[in-house]
Every structure is written in C-alpha cells, then in structure tokens.
Amino acid sequence: MNNTRQDVRNVAIIAHVDHGKTTIVDSLLKFAGEFKVKEDQAQDTVLDSNPLERERGITILAKCTSIGYKGHTINIVDTPGHADFGSEVERVLRMVDGAILMVDAVEGPMPQTRFVLRKALALGLRPIVVINKMDRDHVRPSEVVDEVFTLFMELGATDEQLDFPIIYASGRAGWASLKMEEQGKDIAPILDTILAHVPAPEARPDAPLQMQVTMLDYNNFLGHVGIGRILAGNIQKGQTVALMHHDGSVTQAKAAKIERFLGLGKVEVEKAEAGDIVSIAGLEGVDVGDTICRPDALNALPPLSIDAPTMSMDFMVNDSPFSGKEGKFVTSRHLKNRLEKEAQTNVGLKVEQLEGEGKFKVYGRGELHLTILIENMRREGFELAVSSPEVIYKEENGQILEPMEYLILDIKSEHQGAVFTLLGTRAAKLENMVSEGEDRLRLEYLIPSRALIGFKNEFLTNTRGTGIMHHSFHGYYPKVNLPDLRHNGVLIAKEDGETTPYALYALENNGELFLGPGEKVYAGQIVGQNSRDNDLVVNPCKAKHLSNMRSKASDESYVLTPPRQMSLEQAVEYIAPDELAEITPASIRLRKKILSHLLRKRTEKAAEIAEEEAAA
C-alpha cells in the first residue's frame, strides 16, 4: 500500500534576514488567488502580521499558509531569518519535507543562510535554491550559485541534496525562471518545481494517531493550541487524545477545534488526516515536542532538541517615583502573568522568579529576542524596569565557556582602520577577509556575544552609516578577557524637579545630555553622559536667581545642543550593571538601581571594603 499523500506538499522557506522570503510568499499567494486582504490592511509582506515585524522589516514568528495548485495543496512555512529566533526555525523544519533556500543575487550566502541550511540538511530535507532579487543592480547569479554549492559541500550535504534545482526570481516583481538569462512571466516555475522535487509526505492513514507539536498558540476562548503535522492516523473534532510530555508523563485533552491553514487564514475542519499540517485547540498543558496520540495507542516520538538561551535580563516592577503614571499594568501580578503567558508560546524563552517581590530573570536567544518582548509589552500598556543583558556561561571540565558569534561585516575600504581598532578592543578574532570590488571589504570575525552589546552603534558611527553587519550564534568557547566597554560615567539627577535651560546649559560642559528643558526628573535618574569615566551627581533643575538686573525671560537666549534620544535597544545596551532602563508606554528613562545618592555611596564603600578583605 502506498504510504504517501500525493495531493499534499509541505515546504519551508528559509533564508538570511531580508533575502525576500515573505515577499516571495506574497507573490505565490497572489498567483494562486489567495491574496484576499481588506483595503485598510497591509498590501505587502502580509504574513508579517505583527506590527513590530512590519516596522522592522523582519519576520519574528514562523507562520504557516497554504495554496491550491494543480489539484495539490502546498503548505508553506515562512520562517524567521534572524539568529535570535532560531528556535522557531529548528522546530518548524520538522513539519516539512523540502526547503526553499532563498539567496540574494548580490549578497550571496550570509551567516544566517549557513545557520538555517545546516538545520535543514541535518533533517534530510530536499532543498530547492532560489536566487532572488534578480531585478537588482550588479547581480552576480553565477558566482552566487558557486558560493551556495560550496556552502552545501562545507555543511556535508548528501549527493541527493547536492543535486538541487536552481530557480532565478524576483519576488517583488512576481516572476521566476529556470534560466539565468531569461526573465520569467510569472511565479509558476517555483510551484512546478515544488511539485516535482519535494517528496510527498509520508502518511500512515490506517495506523493509530501520531502527531508532534512543533509550534504553540493561545486562544482566549479555547485555551492552548498545538500546531504540527499529523504523521499517522487521523483526528476528529471533539476526540479525546493523550498528550505524551517530554518528562514521560501522559495527560488527556479534548480536540475542541481543528483548523487547517488556507491562504492568509485558517478554515475549521471536522477531521484531519496524516500528512496535514493543522492547529488543534483545547489542548490544556501542551508543550513543544509533545506527542499527540490515541489514549489506547501510546507511541511517543523522539523529543525535540532546542538550542539553549545565550543571554538573560532581569525584569522587575517599576518602582521609580513616576511609577503608575503612564502605564495600565504596573503590579508584580501583571508582570508575572504576562511573562508566563509569553513563555507558553515563545519556546526560546525561559522565565525564572527571583527573590523579592516582582523580580524575574528572563532567558532568551539574544538581545533582539528579549527587546522584542519588552517592546511588545510596553505597547500593551506595561510599565517595567529591566537590567543590562548578561550572557550565560557554561562550565565544562573545570573551564568556563561563553557564547561566541560569527560576525560578518561589509565595509568601505577607507573605514577598515577604525573598524579593526574597534574590534581589537572587543576581543574579536579575524577569520577571513575578502576584497569585494574596488572599494569594499568583507570581514569575518569570531566575537564574544557580550562584546556585541552596544557594538552596532559604534560600528555605524565609525563607518558613517555605510557599514552592514550580520551575526549568528556560533558555539561555546573558552571565556576571554574583555575590558569595560563603557568608558564614560553618567550624570545623575540630584533631586526631583523639572529641568531648566539655565541648568542644562551649564551641564553641557560636563558631557552629553539625554533630556531637554521642561522635562520632569527624579533623584537617581540618569540625565546625561559624563565626559570623564566617573559618575557625577548634578542638578538639572537649578533655576536662575532673579534680581533687578536679571529676568526670567533671558532664559530663552540659551541655545542648547539637542539631547541624545535613545531607542529601546540603545538604552538596554547603554546601561551598566548598577543601572536600570525604566520602560513605560510613553517613555524610556535610564536610572541607577539605588536612587538615593547617600545609600549608593554607602553600598559602594561596603563593596570596596569587602573586596579588600577578600584580597587580603
């Protein structure tokens, strides 16, 4: 008996950040007539439904869609390209039988291309290579194909995997072609290649139900939702199923609702069979990697291995004097519920409650992974304070190991001296250097993850905004010595009040300001950066004494340098271990952990005495 579903194909689209995955999906949906969006909704990159994804132009969450073509159902999974969301990629690749590898016709393979391709090849997926953005200037498709083939060889691809079909396409223009020199009429060659090259999914329709959960969702009415591919048997709406957890325990749940993906949405079905990718609602207590099967036929699948988090941050209740003035959710109960809810669906994230009220340690796959969560929370109305990011160390055979990243930089040759100096101070090791064209260089480095905190801003400054950087997690290596990356102290407000032009004008000589005139501040808030390496307590609220010779109106004559405005990422990168970033829906403020200047001095003195005693 044939154990494959010939009417279904399951394929993932994998690529580096910004190589056109979501845009190609747009073109496929339009071609299949499934691109039905309302006029008031976004008309491009429609799978990037999260507002943050649209603003940043990146995919954060893996998403499923499906289209009908020539009597077949093609299930397509759009995956994130950024290393911080790698845990999403690893899991969704287990639902598919083939992978479309998208590569930019100008840039060629990049760090994340290597990362996602390694995962796909290890799972034995059949690849299709699409050389995208063929409508760009200075395309070099033949060289890029050679680079892709070399990458396949380096990653140990099998002979079958090396025999990959190549398609040349422009996702934005909506065409694909099997010939390098010919522009296609439509996107159909990609769909035809999927039908011809991607194997039909294995299906054992007569065997007992077996399905592994690879993605999670949450429905406010029906509870936990498990998404995955049915490997054997079938499932009906209302059926009682067994959830086999990774710790060996078994619980029972009811399949309250079964949905298949279609176009941009889902359609409810009464029954789903082996080979289908479905979402099942009502599975209380479900987790990624759990096996869903019949209670009378328990048969667990191998657990999913997910890369461990590499970075952590402390999240805590906002206890500043301005607490509760700008947000809706400010208590420890709100913060705990929100973080626990996020941990249910965001598998790369771990939450641990610390001692003390309203304090949590949140572990993630990188700085971007954690700041995306913070940004979503502040948009929902949360107020919180967060600490500076810390990397997670490991100990093996008595040696301390730390996470390292593979960093690729594309710079103009004129900036190489400044970039070499910058990376030299961050313990980066040069792995490769290639000259590209007359005036550009491609540098490849191995660099500690903690050295990348705050690196992007300095790099863009040193390259005058022309540098391009990409990095991905490379592995754990012996810990290296790294100097303090912040060379300047900060200016700390002495008392509560409102900033005045008179006081700020005087403070400009001491460094760079983060606030303008007329802004409310509190004692312990950071108002600027000191030009020296020590912290300085200042009074930004000092008013000018009025007399017969002086009038308040003359305040208007002070010409102030515009203050430095920080984004969320910049604020989190900037703060030192004894500082916090206060995040509210309306503001981002920097502050000392201990607001009282006197108490801070006592704590520092006690720490110095303890150090001297330990040394003695």
Coordinates of C-alpha atoms in Angstrom, one line a residue:
M1 CA 0.0 0.0 0.0
N2 CA 1.3 3.5 -0.9
N3 CA 2.1 5.4 2.3
T4 CA 2.4 8.9 0.9
R5 CA -0.2 11.7 0.4
Q6 CA 0.3 12.6 -3.3
D7 CA -2.1 15.5 -3.1
V8 CA 0.0 17.4 -0.4
R9 CA 3.4 19.0 -0.4
N10 CA 4.9 20.5 2.8
V11 CA 7.8 23.0 2.3
A12 CA 9.6 25.7 4.4
I13 CA 11.1 28.9 3.1
I14 CA 14.5 29.5 4.7
A15 CA 17.0 32.4 4.2
H16 CA 19.1 35.1 5.8
V17 CA 17.4 38.3 7.1
D18 CA 16.0 40.4 4.2
H19 CA 16.7 38.0 1.4
G20 CA 13.0 38.1 0.3
K21 CA 11.2 35.1 2.0
T22 CA 8.0 36.9 2.9
T23 CA 7.9 38.8 -0.4
I24 CA 8.1 35.5 -2.4
V25 CA 5.2 34.2 -0.3
D26 CA 3.2 37.3 -1.3
S27 CA 3.8 36.5 -5.0
L28 CA 2.8 32.9 -4.5
L29 CA -0.4 33.8 -2.7
K30 CA -1.3 36.4 -5.4
F31 CA -0.6 33.9 -8.2
A32 CA -2.9 31.3 -6.5
G33 CA -5.6 33.8 -5.9
E34 CA -5.4 33.5 -2.1
F35 CA -4.3 37.1 -1.6
K36 CA -7.5 38.5 -0.2
V37 CA -6.8 41.4 2.2
K38 CA -9.0 44.2 3.2
E39 CA -8.2 47.7 1.9
D40 CA -7.4 49.0 5.3
Q41 CA -4.8 46.2 5.9
A42 CA -1.2 46.0 4.6
Q43 CA -0.9 45.1 1.0
D44 CA 2.5 43.5 1.1
T45 CA 4.5 41.1 3.3
V46 CA 1.1 40.1 4.5
L47 CA 2.4 37.2 6.6
D48 CA 4.3 39.7 8.8
S49 CA 1.1 40.4 10.8
N50 CA 2.8 41.6 13.9
P51 CA 3.2 45.5 13.8
L52 CA 6.8 45.1 15.0
E53 CA 7.6 42.8 12.1
R54 CA 6.2 45.4 9.7
E55 CA 8.1 48.3 11.2
R56 CA 11.4 46.4 11.3
G57 CA 11.0 44.6 8.1
I58 CA 11.9 41.2 9.6
T59 CA 10.0 38.0 10.3
I60 CA 9.9 37.2 14.1
L61 CA 7.4 34.4 14.3
A62 CA 7.2 31.4 12.0
K63 CA 3.9 31.2 10.1
C64 CA 2.0 28.6 8.1
T65 CA 0.0 29.2 4.9
S66 CA -1.2 27.0 2.1
I67 CA -2.3 27.4 -1.5
G68 CA -4.0 25.2 -4.0
Y69 CA -2.2 24.5 -7.3
K70 CA -3.0 21.9 -10.0
G71 CA -5.1 19.8 -7.6
H72 CA -2.5 19.8 -4.9
T73 CA -2.4 21.5 -1.5
I74 CA 1.0 23.2 -1.0
N75 CA 1.6 24.0 2.7
I76 CA 4.3 26.7 3.0
V77 CA 6.0 27.7 6.3
D78 CA 7.6 31.2 6.4
T79 CA 10.5 31.1 8.9
P80 CA 12.4 33.9 10.7
G81 CA 15.9 34.7 9.3
H82 CA 17.4 36.3 12.4
A83 CA 19.6 34.2 14.6
D84 CA 17.8 35.3 17.8
F85 CA 14.6 33.5 16.5
G86 CA 16.5 30.3 15.5
S87 CA 14.4 28.2 17.9
E88 CA 11.4 28.9 15.7
V89 CA 13.3 27.6 12.6
E90 CA 14.5 24.4 14.2
R91 CA 11.0 23.3 15.1
V92 CA 9.1 24.2 12.0
L93 CA 11.5 22.4 9.8
R94 CA 10.3 19.1 11.3
M95 CA 6.9 19.6 9.8
V96 CA 8.1 19.7 6.2
D97 CA 9.8 17.5 3.6
G98 CA 11.5 20.2 1.5
A99 CA 13.1 23.6 1.9
I100 CA 13.3 26.5 -0.5
L101 CA 16.6 28.3 0.2
M102 CA 16.4 31.9 -0.8
V103 CA 19.7 33.7 -1.6
D104 CA 20.2 37.3 -2.6
A105 CA 21.6 37.6 -6.1
V106 CA 24.0 40.3 -5.0
E107 CA 24.9 39.4 -1.4
G108 CA 25.1 35.7 -1.8
P109 CA 25.1 33.3 1.3
M110 CA 25.2 35.2 4.7
P111 CA 25.7 33.9 8.3
Q112 CA 22.1 33.1 8.8
T113 CA 22.0 31.2 5.5
R114 CA 24.6 28.9 6.9
F115 CA 22.6 28.5 10.2
V116 CA 19.2 27.6 8.7
L117 CA 20.7 25.5 5.9
R118 CA 22.7 23.4 8.4
K119 CA 19.4 22.7 10.3
A120 CA 17.6 21.8 7.0
L121 CA 20.3 19.4 5.7
A122 CA 20.7 17.7 9.1
L123 CA 17.0 16.8 9.0
G124 CA 17.4 15.3 5.5
L125 CA 15.2 17.9 3.7
R126 CA 15.3 18.2 -0.1
P127 CA 16.5 21.7 -1.0
I128 CA 15.4 24.0 -3.9
V129 CA 17.7 27.0 -4.3
V130 CA 16.0 30.3 -5.4
I131 CA 18.4 33.1 -6.4
N132 CA 16.2 36.1 -5.6
K133 CA 16.2 39.8 -6.3
M134 CA 17.4 39.3 -9.9
D135 CA 16.0 42.7 -10.7
R136 CA 18.6 44.5 -8.6
D137 CA 21.7 46.3 -10.0
H138 CA 25.0 44.5 -10.0
V139 CA 23.6 41.0 -9.7
R140 CA 26.1 38.1 -9.9
P141 CA 24.0 34.9 -10.1
S142 CA 26.6 32.5 -11.4
E143 CA 29.1 33.5 -8.6
V144 CA 26.3 33.2 -6.0
V145 CA 25.4 29.7 -7.3
D146 CA 29.1 28.7 -6.9
E147 CA 29.1 30.1 -3.3
V148 CA 25.9 28.2 -2.5
F149 CA 27.3 24.9 -3.8
T150 CA 30.5 25.5 -1.7
L151 CA 28.3 26.1 1.3
F152 CA 26.4 22.8 0.7
M153 CA 29.8 21.0 0.5
E154 CA 31.1 22.6 3.7
L155 CA 27.9 21.6 5.6
G156 CA 28.2 18.0 4.5
A157 CA 25.2 17.7 2.1
T158 CA 24.5 14.3 0.7
D159 CA 24.8 13.6 -3.1
E160 CA 21.0 13.7 -3.3
Q161 CA 20.8 17.1 -1.6
L162 CA 23.6 18.5 -3.8
D163 CA 21.5 17.8 -6.8
F164 CA 19.3 20.8 -6.1
P165 CA 17.3 22.6 -8.8
I166 CA 18.1 26.3 -9.2
I167 CA 15.4 29.0 -9.9
Y168 CA 16.1 32.6 -10.7
A169 CA 13.4 35.0 -9.4
S170 CA 12.3 38.4 -8.4
G171 CA 9.8 38.2 -5.5
R172 CA 8.8 41.8 -5.7
A173 CA 8.3 41.8 -9.4
G174 CA 6.5 38.4 -9.2
W175 CA 8.4 36.3 -11.7
A176 CA 10.6 33.2 -11.7
S177 CA 12.6 31.5 -14.4
L178 CA 14.6 28.3 -14.8
K179 CA 17.2 30.1 -17.0
M180 CA 19.6 32.7 -15.7
E181 CA 19.4 34.9 -18.7
E182 CA 15.6 34.8 -19.2
Q183 CA 13.1 36.8 -17.2
G184 CA 10.0 34.7 -16.4
K185 CA 6.3 35.6 -17.0
D186 CA 5.0 34.6 -13.5
I187 CA 5.9 32.7 -10.3
A188 CA 4.6 29.3 -11.6
P189 CA 8.1 27.7 -12.0
I190 CA 8.6 27.7 -8.2
L191 CA 5.3 25.9 -7.7
D192 CA 6.0 23.4 -10.5
T193 CA 9.5 22.7 -9.0
I194 CA 7.9 22.1 -5.6
L195 CA 5.5 19.5 -7.0
A196 CA 8.3 17.8 -9.0
H197 CA 11.1 17.9 -6.4
V198 CA 9.7 18.0 -2.9
P199 CA 8.7 14.4 -1.8
A200 CA 5.1 13.8 -0.9
P201 CA 4.7 13.5 2.8
E202 CA 4.8 10.0 4.4
A203 CA 1.4 9.1 5.8
R204 CA 0.1 6.0 7.5
P205 CA -3.6 6.6 7.4
D206 CA -4.5 3.2 8.9
A207 CA -2.1 3.5 11.8
P208 CA -3.1 4.9 15.2
L209 CA -3.0 8.7 15.6
Q210 CA 0.5 10.2 16.0
M211 CA 1.4 13.9 15.8
Q212 CA 4.2 16.0 17.2
V213 CA 3.6 19.6 18.4
T214 CA 6.2 22.0 16.8
M215 CA 4.5 25.4 17.4
L216 CA 2.3 26.8 20.1
D217 CA -0.5 29.4 20.1
Y218 CA -3.1 30.5 22.5
N219 CA -6.8 31.1 22.1
N220 CA -8.6 33.2 24.7
F221 CA -11.8 31.1 24.4
L222 CA -10.4 27.6 23.8
G223 CA -7.0 27.8 25.7
H224 CA -3.8 26.2 24.4
V225 CA -3.3 25.5 20.7
G226 CA -0.8 23.0 19.4
I227 CA 0.3 23.2 15.7
G228 CA 2.1 20.4 13.9
R229 CA 1.9 17.8 11.2
I230 CA -0.1 14.6 11.6
L231 CA 2.4 11.7 10.9
A232 CA -0.1 8.8 11.2
G233 CA -3.8 8.1 11.5
N234 CA -6.4 10.8 11.7
I235 CA -8.1 13.1 14.3
Q236 CA -11.7 14.2 14.6
K237 CA -13.2 17.3 16.3
G238 CA -14.2 16.5 19.9
Q239 CA -12.0 13.5 20.0
T240 CA -10.2 12.7 23.3
V241 CA -6.4 12.5 22.8
A242 CA -3.4 11.7 25.0
L243 CA -0.6 14.2 25.4
M244 CA 2.8 12.5 25.9
H245 CA 5.1 15.0 27.5
H246 CA 8.9 15.1 27.3
D247 CA 9.3 14.1 31.0
G248 CA 7.4 10.8 30.3
S249 CA 4.1 11.9 31.9
V250 CA 0.8 11.5 30.0
T251 CA -2.3 13.7 30.3
Q252 CA -5.6 13.6 28.4
A253 CA -7.2 16.5 26.5
K254 CA -10.0 17.1 24.0
A255 CA -9.5 18.4 20.5
A256 CA -12.1 21.2 20.8
K257 CA -11.3 22.7 17.3
I258 CA -9.3 21.6 14.4
E259 CA -8.2 24.1 11.7
R260 CA -6.2 23.8 8.5
F261 CA -4.3 26.7 7.0
L262 CA -5.6 28.3 3.8
G263 CA -4.3 31.4 2.2
L264 CA -4.0 34.1 4.9
G265 CA -6.3 32.5 7.4
K266 CA -7.5 29.1 8.8
V267 CA -10.5 27.0 8.0
E268 CA -12.2 24.8 10.6
V269 CA -12.5 21.1 9.6
E270 CA -14.3 18.2 11.2
K271 CA -11.4 15.8 10.5
A272 CA -7.7 15.9 9.5
E273 CA -5.5 13.1 8.2
A274 CA -1.9 12.0 8.1
G275 CA 0.2 14.5 6.1
D276 CA -1.9 17.6 7.0
I277 CA -0.4 20.5 8.9
V278 CA -3.1 21.5 11.4
S279 CA -3.7 23.6 14.6
I280 CA -5.7 21.8 17.4
A281 CA -7.3 24.0 20.1
G282 CA -8.2 22.9 23.6
L283 CA -5.0 21.0 24.5
E284 CA -4.5 22.1 28.1
G285 CA -0.9 21.8 29.3
V286 CA 0.5 21.1 25.8
D287 CA 4.2 22.0 25.1
V288 CA 6.5 22.0 22.2
G289 CA 7.7 18.4 21.4
D290 CA 4.7 16.7 23.0
T291 CA 3.3 13.7 21.1
I292 CA -0.5 13.7 20.5
C293 CA -1.9 10.2 20.1
R294 CA -4.8 8.0 21.0
P295 CA -5.2 7.1 24.7
D296 CA -5.3 3.4 23.8
A297 CA -2.2 3.5 21.5
L298 CA 0.5 5.5 23.2
N299 CA 3.6 5.9 21.0
A300 CA 5.9 8.8 21.8
L301 CA 8.1 10.5 19.1
P302 CA 11.7 11.5 19.9
P303 CA 11.8 14.8 21.8
L304 CA 12.8 18.0 20.0
S305 CA 16.2 19.5 20.8
I306 CA 16.1 23.2 21.1
D307 CA 19.2 25.4 21.4
A308 CA 19.6 26.8 24.9
P309 CA 19.3 30.5 25.6
T310 CA 22.5 32.6 25.5
M311 CA 21.5 35.8 27.3
S312 CA 19.5 36.9 30.3
M313 CA 17.9 40.1 31.7
D314 CA 16.2 40.9 34.9
F315 CA 12.6 42.2 34.5
M316 CA 11.2 43.9 37.6
V317 CA 8.3 46.1 38.7
N318 CA 8.9 49.8 38.0
D319 CA 9.5 51.3 41.5
S320 CA 10.6 54.8 40.4
P321 CA 8.8 57.9 41.7
F322 CA 6.9 58.1 38.3
S323 CA 5.5 54.5 38.6
G324 CA 1.9 54.1 37.6
K325 CA 1.6 57.5 35.8
E326 CA 2.0 56.3 32.2
G327 CA 1.0 52.6 32.1
K328 CA -2.0 50.4 32.7
F329 CA -0.3 47.2 34.0
V330 CA 2.2 48.1 36.8
T331 CA 1.9 45.4 39.5
S332 CA 4.0 42.2 40.0
R333 CA 1.0 40.1 39.3
H334 CA 0.5 41.7 35.9
L335 CA 4.2 41.2 35.1
K336 CA 4.2 37.6 36.2
N337 CA 1.1 36.7 34.2
R338 CA 2.4 38.3 31.1
L339 CA 5.8 36.6 31.2
E340 CA 4.3 33.2 32.0
K341 CA 1.9 33.7 29.0
E342 CA 4.9 34.6 26.8
A343 CA 6.8 31.5 27.9
Q344 CA 3.9 29.3 26.9
T345 CA 4.2 30.2 23.2
N346 CA 7.8 31.5 22.9
V347 CA 9.8 28.4 23.2
G348 CA 13.3 30.0 23.1
L349 CA 12.3 32.0 26.3
K350 CA 12.6 30.8 29.9
V351 CA 11.3 32.7 32.9
E352 CA 12.6 32.3 36.5
Q353 CA 11.2 34.1 39.6
L354 CA 13.9 35.7 41.7
E355 CA 13.9 36.5 45.4
G356 CA 11.9 39.6 46.3
E357 CA 8.6 40.9 45.1
G358 CA 8.1 41.3 41.3
K359 CA 11.6 40.3 40.1
F360 CA 12.1 37.8 37.3
K361 CA 15.1 36.6 35.3
V362 CA 14.2 36.1 31.6
Y363 CA 16.5 34.0 29.4
G364 CA 16.5 34.4 25.6
R365 CA 18.4 33.7 22.5
G366 CA 19.9 37.2 22.2
E367 CA 19.5 40.8 22.8
L368 CA 16.9 41.3 19.9
H369 CA 14.9 38.3 21.2
L370 CA 14.5 40.0 24.6
T371 CA 14.0 43.6 23.4
I372 CA 11.2 42.5 21.0
L373 CA 9.4 41.1 24.1
I374 CA 9.9 44.3 26.0
E375 CA 8.7 46.4 23.1
N376 CA 5.5 44.3 22.7
M377 CA 4.9 44.7 26.5
R378 CA 5.2 48.5 26.5
R379 CA 2.8 48.7 23.5
E380 CA 0.3 46.6 25.5
G381 CA 0.5 49.2 28.4
F382 CA 3.0 47.6 30.7
E383 CA 5.4 49.5 32.9
L384 CA 8.6 47.7 34.0
A385 CA 12.3 48.1 34.7
V386 CA 15.0 46.0 33.1
S387 CA 18.7 45.4 33.8
S388 CA 21.6 45.3 31.3
P389 CA 21.8 42.0 29.3
E390 CA 24.2 39.3 30.7
V391 CA 25.5 36.3 28.7
I392 CA 25.0 32.8 30.1
Y393 CA 28.2 31.0 30.9
K394 CA 28.8 27.2 30.9
E395 CA 31.4 25.2 32.8
E396 CA 33.0 22.1 31.2
N397 CA 36.0 20.2 32.6
G398 CA 36.7 23.0 35.0
Q399 CA 36.8 25.6 32.2
I400 CA 34.3 28.5 31.9
L401 CA 32.8 28.8 28.4
E402 CA 30.9 31.7 26.9
P403 CA 28.8 32.1 23.8
M404 CA 30.5 33.3 20.6
E405 CA 29.0 34.8 17.5
Y406 CA 30.1 34.6 13.8
L407 CA 30.2 38.2 12.7
I408 CA 30.3 39.3 9.0
L409 CA 31.0 43.0 8.2
D410 CA 30.7 44.6 4.8
I411 CA 32.5 48.0 4.9
K412 CA 34.2 50.6 2.6
S413 CA 38.0 50.1 2.5
E414 CA 38.5 53.7 3.8
H415 CA 37.0 52.7 7.2
Q416 CA 39.0 49.5 7.8
G417 CA 41.5 51.1 10.2
A418 CA 38.7 52.4 12.5
V419 CA 36.8 49.0 12.3
F420 CA 40.0 47.0 13.1
T421 CA 40.6 49.2 16.1
L422 CA 37.0 48.9 17.3
L423 CA 37.1 45.1 17.0
G424 CA 40.5 44.8 18.6
T425 CA 39.2 46.3 21.8
R426 CA 36.3 43.7 21.8
A427 CA 38.5 40.5 21.7
A428 CA 37.3 39.7 18.2
K429 CA 39.3 37.2 16.1
L430 CA 39.6 37.7 12.4
E431 CA 38.7 34.5 10.5
N432 CA 38.6 35.7 6.9
M433 CA 39.0 38.9 4.8
V434 CA 37.9 39.2 1.2
S435 CA 38.1 42.3 -1.1
E436 CA 34.8 42.9 -2.9
G437 CA 35.1 45.3 -5.8
E438 CA 37.4 48.3 -5.8
D439 CA 36.4 49.9 -2.5
R440 CA 34.6 47.3 -0.3
L441 CA 35.8 44.7 2.2
R442 CA 34.1 41.7 3.7
L443 CA 35.4 40.8 7.1
E444 CA 34.5 37.7 9.0
Y445 CA 35.1 37.5 12.8
L446 CA 34.6 35.3 15.8
I447 CA 33.5 37.5 18.6
P448 CA 32.1 37.0 22.2
S449 CA 28.3 37.6 22.4
R450 CA 28.8 40.1 25.2
A451 CA 31.2 42.2 23.0
L452 CA 28.3 42.7 20.6
I453 CA 26.3 44.6 23.2
G454 CA 26.4 48.2 22.1
F455 CA 28.6 47.4 19.1
K456 CA 26.2 48.3 16.3
N457 CA 26.0 52.0 17.2
E458 CA 29.8 52.4 17.4
F459 CA 30.2 50.4 14.1
L460 CA 27.7 52.6 12.2
T461 CA 29.4 55.7 13.6
N462 CA 32.9 54.5 12.5
T463 CA 31.6 53.6 9.0
R464 CA 29.5 56.8 8.7
G465 CA 26.4 54.7 8.4
T466 CA 27.6 52.8 5.3
G467 CA 28.6 49.5 7.1
I468 CA 26.5 46.4 7.0
M469 CA 26.7 43.7 9.8
H470 CA 25.2 40.3 10.3
H471 CA 25.9 37.8 13.1
S472 CA 24.7 34.4 14.2
F473 CA 25.4 32.1 17.2
H474 CA 28.5 30.0 16.6
G475 CA 29.0 28.0 19.7
Y476 CA 30.6 28.0 23.2
Y477 CA 34.3 28.8 23.5
P478 CA 36.7 29.4 26.5
K479 CA 35.9 32.8 28.2
V480 CA 38.1 35.7 27.1
N481 CA 39.2 38.8 29.0
L482 CA 37.2 41.8 27.8
P483 CA 37.8 45.4 29.0
D484 CA 34.9 47.5 30.2
L485 CA 33.1 48.6 27.1
R486 CA 31.6 51.8 28.5
H487 CA 34.4 54.3 29.1
N488 CA 32.2 57.2 30.4
G489 CA 30.4 57.8 33.6
V490 CA 26.9 59.3 33.8
L491 CA 25.3 62.5 35.0
I492 CA 22.8 61.7 37.8
A493 CA 19.9 64.0 38.9
K494 CA 20.4 65.2 42.5
E495 CA 16.7 65.8 43.2
D496 CA 13.1 65.7 41.9
G497 CA 12.0 68.6 39.7
E498 CA 11.7 70.0 36.2
T499 CA 14.8 70.6 34.0
T500 CA 15.6 74.3 33.2
P501 CA 17.5 75.7 30.2
Y502 CA 19.8 77.6 32.7
A503 CA 20.9 74.3 34.5
L504 CA 21.2 72.3 31.3
Y505 CA 23.3 75.0 29.6
A506 CA 25.8 74.8 32.4
L507 CA 25.8 70.9 32.3
E508 CA 26.7 70.8 28.6
N509 CA 30.3 71.4 29.5
N510 CA 30.4 68.2 31.5
G511 CA 29.2 65.9 28.7
E512 CA 26.2 64.9 26.6
L513 CA 22.6 65.4 27.7
F514 CA 19.8 62.8 27.4
L515 CA 17.0 65.3 28.3
G516 CA 15.8 68.7 27.0
P517 CA 14.4 71.6 29.1
G518 CA 11.0 71.4 30.8
E519 CA 11.1 67.6 31.4
K520 CA 10.3 66.1 34.8
V521 CA 13.1 64.1 36.5
Y522 CA 13.6 62.4 39.8
A523 CA 16.6 61.9 42.1
G524 CA 18.8 59.0 40.8
Q525 CA 17.6 59.4 37.2
I526 CA 20.4 59.5 34.6
V527 CA 20.2 62.8 32.7
G528 CA 23.4 62.6 30.5
Q529 CA 26.8 61.1 29.9
N530 CA 29.8 62.5 31.7
S531 CA 32.8 63.4 29.6
R532 CA 35.0 61.6 32.2
D533 CA 34.9 58.0 33.5
N534 CA 33.3 58.8 36.9
D535 CA 29.6 59.3 37.7
L536 CA 28.6 62.8 38.7
V537 CA 25.6 63.9 40.7
V538 CA 24.2 67.2 39.2
N539 CA 21.2 69.4 39.5
P540 CA 19.5 69.8 36.1
C541 CA 16.5 71.6 37.8
K542 CA 18.6 74.6 39.1
A543 CA 16.7 77.8 38.5
K544 CA 18.4 81.2 37.9
H545 CA 18.1 83.6 40.8
L546 CA 16.2 86.7 39.7
S547 CA 17.2 90.2 40.5
N548 CA 16.7 93.7 39.2
M549 CA 19.5 93.0 36.7
R550 CA 18.3 89.5 35.6
S551 CA 14.9 88.5 34.3
K552 CA 13.5 85.0 33.6
A553 CA 12.8 85.9 30.0
S554 CA 16.5 85.8 29.3
D555 CA 16.4 82.0 29.7
E556 CA 15.2 81.9 26.1
S557 CA 18.6 83.1 24.9
Y558 CA 20.3 79.8 25.9
V559 CA 21.0 77.7 22.8
L560 CA 21.1 74.1 23.8
T561 CA 22.5 71.1 21.8
P562 CA 19.7 68.7 21.0
P563 CA 19.6 65.9 23.6
R564 CA 20.6 62.3 22.6
Q565 CA 17.4 60.3 22.2
M566 CA 17.8 56.6 22.7
S567 CA 15.7 53.8 21.2
L568 CA 14.8 50.8 23.4
E569 CA 17.8 48.7 22.1
Q570 CA 20.2 51.6 22.6
A571 CA 19.0 52.2 26.2
V572 CA 19.4 48.5 27.1
E573 CA 22.8 48.3 25.5
Y574 CA 24.0 51.5 27.3
I575 CA 23.1 50.8 30.9
A576 CA 25.8 49.5 33.3
P577 CA 25.3 46.6 35.8
D578 CA 24.3 49.0 38.6
E579 CA 21.7 50.8 36.3
L580 CA 18.2 50.1 35.0
A581 CA 16.1 51.1 32.0
E582 CA 12.7 52.2 33.0
I583 CA 10.2 51.3 30.2
T584 CA 6.7 52.7 30.0
P585 CA 4.3 53.1 27.1
A586 CA 5.2 56.7 26.8
S587 CA 8.9 56.9 27.9
I588 CA 12.3 55.2 28.2
R589 CA 14.3 56.5 31.1
L590 CA 17.7 55.5 32.5
R591 CA 18.2 55.3 36.3
K592 CA 20.5 54.0 39.0
K593 CA 19.3 50.8 40.7
I594 CA 19.7 52.6 44.0
L595 CA 18.1 56.0 43.6
S596 CA 19.4 57.6 46.9
H597 CA 22.9 59.2 46.4
L598 CA 23.8 58.6 50.1
L599 CA 22.7 54.9 50.0
R600 CA 24.6 54.4 46.8
K601 CA 27.8 55.8 48.4
R602 CA 27.4 53.5 51.4
T603 CA 26.9 50.4 49.2
E604 CA 29.9 51.2 47.1
K605 CA 32.0 51.7 50.2
A606 CA 30.9 48.4 51.7
A607 CA 31.7 46.7 48.4
E608 CA 35.2 48.2 48.4
I609 CA 35.9 47.0 52.0
A610 CA 34.6 43.5 51.1
E611 CA 36.9 43.4 48.1
E612 CA 39.9 44.4 50.2
E613 CA 39.2 41.8 52.8
A614 CA 38.8 39.1 50.1
A615 CA 42.1 40.1 48.6
A616 CA 43.8 40.0 52.0

